[in-house]
């Protein structure tokens, strides 16, 4: 099974559910990353809070790194589920 193919998420009810759960997680991480960068930016306006702002930027950067990790984890999960319904037929053809 190839990664990042639309058909992978449509194989079954379970694959659609897993895809949706990963999309929710991805969106939540996206919002959290954006929020930490906004807070970090505001903190940089105040000399006393620049260290805290730096930490917010670091957390935001880590969250942005989580996004592709979530996508790859989703694709690996969907690929591991496979399309078992016609697996025997596909193996016969090869």
Coordinates of C-alpha atoms in Angstrom, one line a residue:
X1 CA 0.0 0.0 0.0
X2 CA 1.3 3.4 -0.9
X3 CA 1.4 6.3 1.5
X4 CA -0.6 9.6 1.2
X5 CA -3.2 8.1 -1.2
X6 CA -6.8 9.2 -0.8
X7 CA -8.0 5.7 -1.2
X8 CA -6.2 4.6 2.0
X9 CA -8.5 6.6 4.2
X10 CA -11.6 5.3 2.4
X11 CA -10.9 1.5 2.8
X12 CA -13.3 1.0 5.7
X13 CA -15.3 2.6 8.5
X14 CA -12.3 2.1 10.8
X15 CA -9.8 3.8 8.4
X16 CA -12.2 6.8 8.0
X17 CA -12.4 7.1 11.8
X18 CA -8.7 6.9 12.3
X19 CA -8.1 9.4 9.5
X20 CA -10.6 11.8 11.2
X21 CA -9.0 11.4 14.6
X22 CA -5.6 12.2 13.2
X23 CA -7.0 15.2 11.4
X24 CA -8.5 16.5 14.7
X25 CA -5.1 16.0 16.4
X26 CA -3.3 17.7 13.6
X27 CA -5.6 20.7 13.7
X28 CA -5.3 21.0 17.5
X29 CA -1.5 21.0 17.2
X30 CA -1.7 23.6 14.5
X31 CA -3.8 25.9 16.7
X32 CA -1.5 25.3 19.7
X33 CA 1.6 26.1 17.6
X34 CA 0.0 29.3 16.3
X35 CA -1.1 30.4 19.7
X36 CA 2.3 29.8 21.3
X37 CA 3.9 31.9 18.5
X38 CA 1.4 34.7 19.1
X39 CA 2.0 34.7 22.8
X40 CA 5.7 34.6 22.3
X41 CA 5.5 37.5 20.0
X42 CA 3.5 39.6 22.5
X43 CA 6.0 38.7 25.3
X44 CA 8.8 40.0 23.2
X45 CA 7.4 43.5 23.5
X46 CA 8.3 43.5 27.2
X47 CA 12.0 43.3 28.1
X48 CA 11.3 41.4 31.3
X49 CA 9.3 38.7 29.5
X50 CA 11.7 38.0 26.6
X51 CA 12.9 34.8 28.2
X52 CA 9.4 33.5 28.5
X53 CA 8.8 34.6 24.9
X54 CA 11.8 32.5 23.8
X55 CA 10.3 29.5 25.5
X56 CA 7.0 30.0 23.8
X57 CA 8.8 30.1 20.4
X58 CA 10.6 26.9 21.3
X59 CA 7.3 25.2 22.2
X60 CA 5.7 26.5 19.0
X61 CA 8.6 25.2 17.0
X62 CA 8.3 21.7 18.6
X63 CA 4.6 21.7 17.9
X64 CA 5.2 22.5 14.2
X65 CA 7.6 19.5 14.2
X66 CA 4.8 17.3 15.6
X67 CA 2.6 18.1 12.5
X68 CA 4.5 16.0 9.9
X69 CA 5.1 13.4 12.6
X70 CA 1.3 13.0 13.0
X71 CA 0.9 12.8 9.3
X72 CA 3.5 10.0 9.0
X73 CA 2.0 8.2 11.9
X74 CA -1.4 8.3 10.4
X75 CA -0.1 7.0 7.1
X76 CA 1.8 4.2 8.8
X77 CA -1.4 3.3 10.8
X78 CA -3.5 3.3 7.6
X79 CA -1.0 1.2 5.7
X80 CA -0.7 -1.3 8.5
X81 CA -4.5 -1.8 8.4
X82 CA -4.3 -2.5 4.7
X83 CA -7.1 -3.7 2.5
X84 CA -7.5 -7.3 3.7
X85 CA -10.7 -7.9 1.8
X86 CA -9.0 -8.6 -1.6
X87 CA -5.5 -9.4 -0.3
X88 CA -5.6 -13.1 -1.5
X89 CA -6.7 -12.0 -5.0
X90 CA -3.9 -9.4 -5.2
X91 CA -1.3 -12.0 -4.1
X92 CA -2.5 -14.5 -6.8
X93 CA -2.0 -11.8 -9.5
X94 CA 1.7 -11.3 -8.6

